[in-house]
Amino acid sequence: LRALKRDRQPHSLLQCGVSPLHSSLSVVRHPTTGELLDFTEELSEDTGLSCKNSLSFLRPPGPPGQTLRGSTTNYPFLPGGMEELSLDQIKKKTQLEEDIDFENNLLSTPPGFNRGMDFTNSEPKGTPSEVSLLSLLSSFDDIIDGRPEHGEQEEKKRGEEKGGERKVQRSNSLEELGIKDGLPPVTPSARRAKEEEEKKKKEEQENKKEGERERWAVPVDINTPCEDFHKRIPDPAFKWPFELDVFQKQAVLCLEKGQSVFVAAHTSAGKTVVAEYAIALSQKHMTRTIYTSPIKALSNQKFRDFKGTFGDVGLLTGDVQLNPEASCLIMTTEILRSMLYNGSDVIRDLEWVIFDEVHYINDIERGVVWEEVLIMLPEHVGIILLSATVPNALEFSDWIGDGAERREKIFVISTLKRPVPLEHFLYTGNSSKTQKELFLLVDSNGTFLTKGYYAAVEAKKERTSKHAQSFGAKTASQNTTPNQDRAVWLSLLSSLSQRDQTPVVAFTFSRTRCDDNARALSSLDLTSSAEKSEIHCFFNKCITRLRGSDRQLPQVLQMIQLLKKGIGVHHSGILPILKEVIEMLFTRGLVKVLFATETFAMGVNMPARTVVFDSIRKHDGTGFRDLLPGEYIQMAGRAGRRGLDTTGTVIILCKAGVHEMSDLHKMMLGKPTVLQSQFRLTYTMILNLLRVEALRVTDMMKRSFSECHCRRDAQSHEKRIAQLKKMLSSLPPIDTEGQLADLVTYYHTVRELTLTRGTLQKATLESVNGVKALSVGRVVVINNSQHTNALGVILQVSSDSANRTFTALVLCEKDGEGTLKPDAAPTPPKSPQLLCSTALFIPEGPCGHTVQKIRAEDVTGITVKTLRVAPDRIIDNFNKRQMPRFKLDPPGQAISTTTQELLRLAEANPDGVATLDPVNDLQLKGVEVVEASMRLRILQESLGQFTCVHSPRFSEEFSRLQERMVLQEELDRLQFLVSDQSLSLLPEYHQRVEVLKSLQYVDAGGAVQLKGRVACELSSHELLLTELLFEGALSSLPPEESAALLSCLVFTQKTQVTPEINASLQEGVQRVLGVAKRIAELQRECGLSESVEDYVGQYKFGLTEVVYCWARGMPFSEIATLTDVQEGIVVRCIQRLDEVLKDVRNAARIVGDSVLYSKMEQASTAIKRDIVFTASLYTH
């Protein structure tokens, strides 16, 4: 081997970059003459800031390559409402930090060194005398003329010549400068009165704040017209060719003031106007706007719309990046979340973020993304939320302003009605004879017409009876045959076409049924020859970008035939380019009937004349259910084109039978679904926050929408905590000397005994046997605010099982007779003797009685005794004697007998009557009940061992201790509520951190390690991918096999076709499943609830063969024959797979695996071809 000679340059080791200046010079001038007096050195606070160590906007921008997306090594910018840690917070150690002594036992030898430095004899050698900066510069004549001493002497001499005029000091106060204004002097009494008045006002404001929590959601009144709109905004940033509605004007006024808004408006009301004005406003201010949408298709459509309106618009999706430096960027919410976590410099110039279709926050899988983004947005960014009408818009906005701690008002603007009202019909026809069987169910005013419903029921019943007379009775079935469906659709569409009710959107909740319905209508022709020609030319023009074989795909050929007849199909199984062609033809009015699934209603601005529901039942992933009101309104809202139709028509097909009236009423007129938190912890979120010391996962949990109800009263809790601490400090100390040494232990024992007895009592009363025992005639022991260990007998039992009450005759003193209602207030604290005593109440004088309604918790003992009673006679006689005229009448025979029997029983058993044992008598064998019963027995026996009860001062000291402990318990409860320990997701957070520690993603102190950094690069399935990466499972495979194996991460459908794959891929599949099983088992060990089967089962390998062949260059027409999965789903999965391959490529770069990096590049290139990655018609 020939060694290459290298020039040695030892001096290069001594070179280092220029460190930033930590201070600057400030000039001191005379306040009146401006004469230069001195220089002072001022320390710079923001020295050395960078995107790697600071959340501040004062840090310099990162490298140009990271401007848009940022980097996983960057700190995010400080979220709104969060404050950077103070010095005290930094000093405060967490549980994971060591208690380091910086004074003693310090290490002096670095690791790997033989010897270190000796600091023992380091004595300070005296401080140098202070040096005047001006004296150092005195030699430069151009800076100042003369030495400082000379200047000072001249200044002093000048002052003496002016008659001792004093030097003017810098100050913001005229009083401090001694300068008199023309106002009369303020007397001390007037000053005191003013101070008292200000103090009083301040106290009133504080009391008002304490009584009422500040509301951050501000409802805007849209009933009052904005007549001065053009005066208030004489030069608007954007002008429309039409007059704005009141709600749009109110929103524009808020945006002009820089205020955040939540616009909850009906479908097709014109929410996009608000977004357009925000974009125009940011262009006017030369700032940026980000428009987020829940789905990629909507992003593409908005890009086309805004591009035509504003020009300077960019698009960011998983596989497309167009004009990223534009002032308006359109992206999915997941990309914005990634930019926020990665500290993208785009956030610096951001003025507005527009969240379209914000009700998507209810999505179980992706809803958490909206919450993360709203929490992570910096405070300078304005928020615009666009949504369909939701009942809790004010509550959600209040959370953004308060719960997410942005501390800004959110102005809520809601529309009261649709611009185009809807009429809802039931259709029972199935032939040309019955095609007019259309019954109005809800009119344009929103009135539910039962007459129309019963007419539809009669029409359906009449046809059924005629069929039975001709062909015999048939069994009732909710399913219809394809021929029956075809007859219904043909009759309905012929009727709608004749009445000029097209275009029609037919919502069908099954992709297969969409295709079947469209194919079944091949005999129907809804277009003219001119329209056919236009459709043919447009379709051929759009598919010219496809290669030859792709143009001959069965789906493409079938679709052109359907489109020429005015029929379209729109669902996830359709190829993306075909869906876009159908959407564009629909907006032109050339598609007369569109069979679509629910996704078509998500934000796509394509209104129709009529909307038809094939069914009102859908499968939500777990089972079939009726449509929710929000879902129905979202889809039905597509009916009615503003400016073209006076009303929109909504039709529900009654194919098998007429739906239940209650179901229809609930669906059509019920309240829309409220916005609910879907916040959950993910490993990506945890790792992204753990890598930044200033941000904590618990802070993210606190600010989530799910915790806002618990955290809403945190401020009042803090004030109450301060009061309790003050009250506790003012209480005298408890005497625990001598006999009272075990007083505190005695209190805790009594407290535990009371709680245990309450637990047993609750378990008994909730059990079947306990309820049976509490029947009429049962003798019970009663304790409440009026009675202590008093015997009573049950006379009546209420039928309300939720809040069961009992009417009982109870012994009492003679003067305590009367009707007593159940006491809703808590029982006041009793002495320990009464708490622990089982001695029964015996009247001191003549025995009295009362008939009282008691709660279940008042019954502290169910005795073994029962009495034969006449409840009706007792209650009637007692009620009669409550009337004034019968007040002095003697009790009836039934009452006297029962009272005497209870008194005899109490006198015969003064220390307590035998009660039913929960375990032995009532047969309650639950573990908790048995343990509580044993614990109760032990506690009762231990009470006799305490010496404090014999002290003469016991009662006094116990009362004082009880007072203190009640306050202490309330304090502990409130401190728990305001602490992180009360967070509902905290246990899961600790469990997930344990998983990360076990897999070495973070160390014992919570610091993110290399594997954790790699996982941050991955947008989904981060644990599985990282483990495969570090085990080298992907490095040994060819690029096409790696892509095929990773398809399991993006394919979620079921397939009946088993893929045929080679031995290498089969081995890879088993390896992936093995790693997934190991992760799932570790999660279970750490306490997470997800089962091993569910975790492993999410990875499906149904497209493995398809992706493998596609990566090897097989045409798509041949690919489609390898699987029963529809073409559109295959395309979408391969597009998402490309995003996964890019993530793995970036992760390989961090690890330093150049081989895997190269293979992922090759795999990505291999699958990015032909119809799968054809450019969108909206963007090109």
PDB file of C-alpha atoms in Angstrom, residues 142 283 285 424 434 567 845 902 1006 1009 1088:
ATOM      1  CA  ASP A 142     -11.061  63.022  18.020  1.00  0.00           C
ATOM      2  CA  GLN A 283     -49.425  40.319   1.743  1.00  0.00           C
ATOM      3  CA  HIS A 285     -48.145  43.716   5.746  1.00  0.00           C
ATOM      4  CA  HIS A 424     -85.766  17.228   3.430  1.00  0.00           C
ATOM      5  CA  THR A 434     -94.357   5.544  -8.104  1.00  0.00           C
ATOM      6  CA  ILE A 567     -72.499   9.836 -14.122  1.00  0.00           C
ATOM      7  CA  GLY A 845     -87.271  11.593  78.854  1.00  0.00           C
ATOM      8  CA  LEU A 902     -87.970  -0.041  68.942  1.00  0.00           C
ATOM      9  CA  GLY A1006     -34.493  11.788  30.602  1.00  0.00           C
ATOM     10  CA  GLN A1009     -29.993   9.564  23.129  1.00  0.00           C
ATOM     11  CA  LEU A1088     -49.723   0.296  28.695  1.00  0.00           C
TER      12      LEU A1088
END
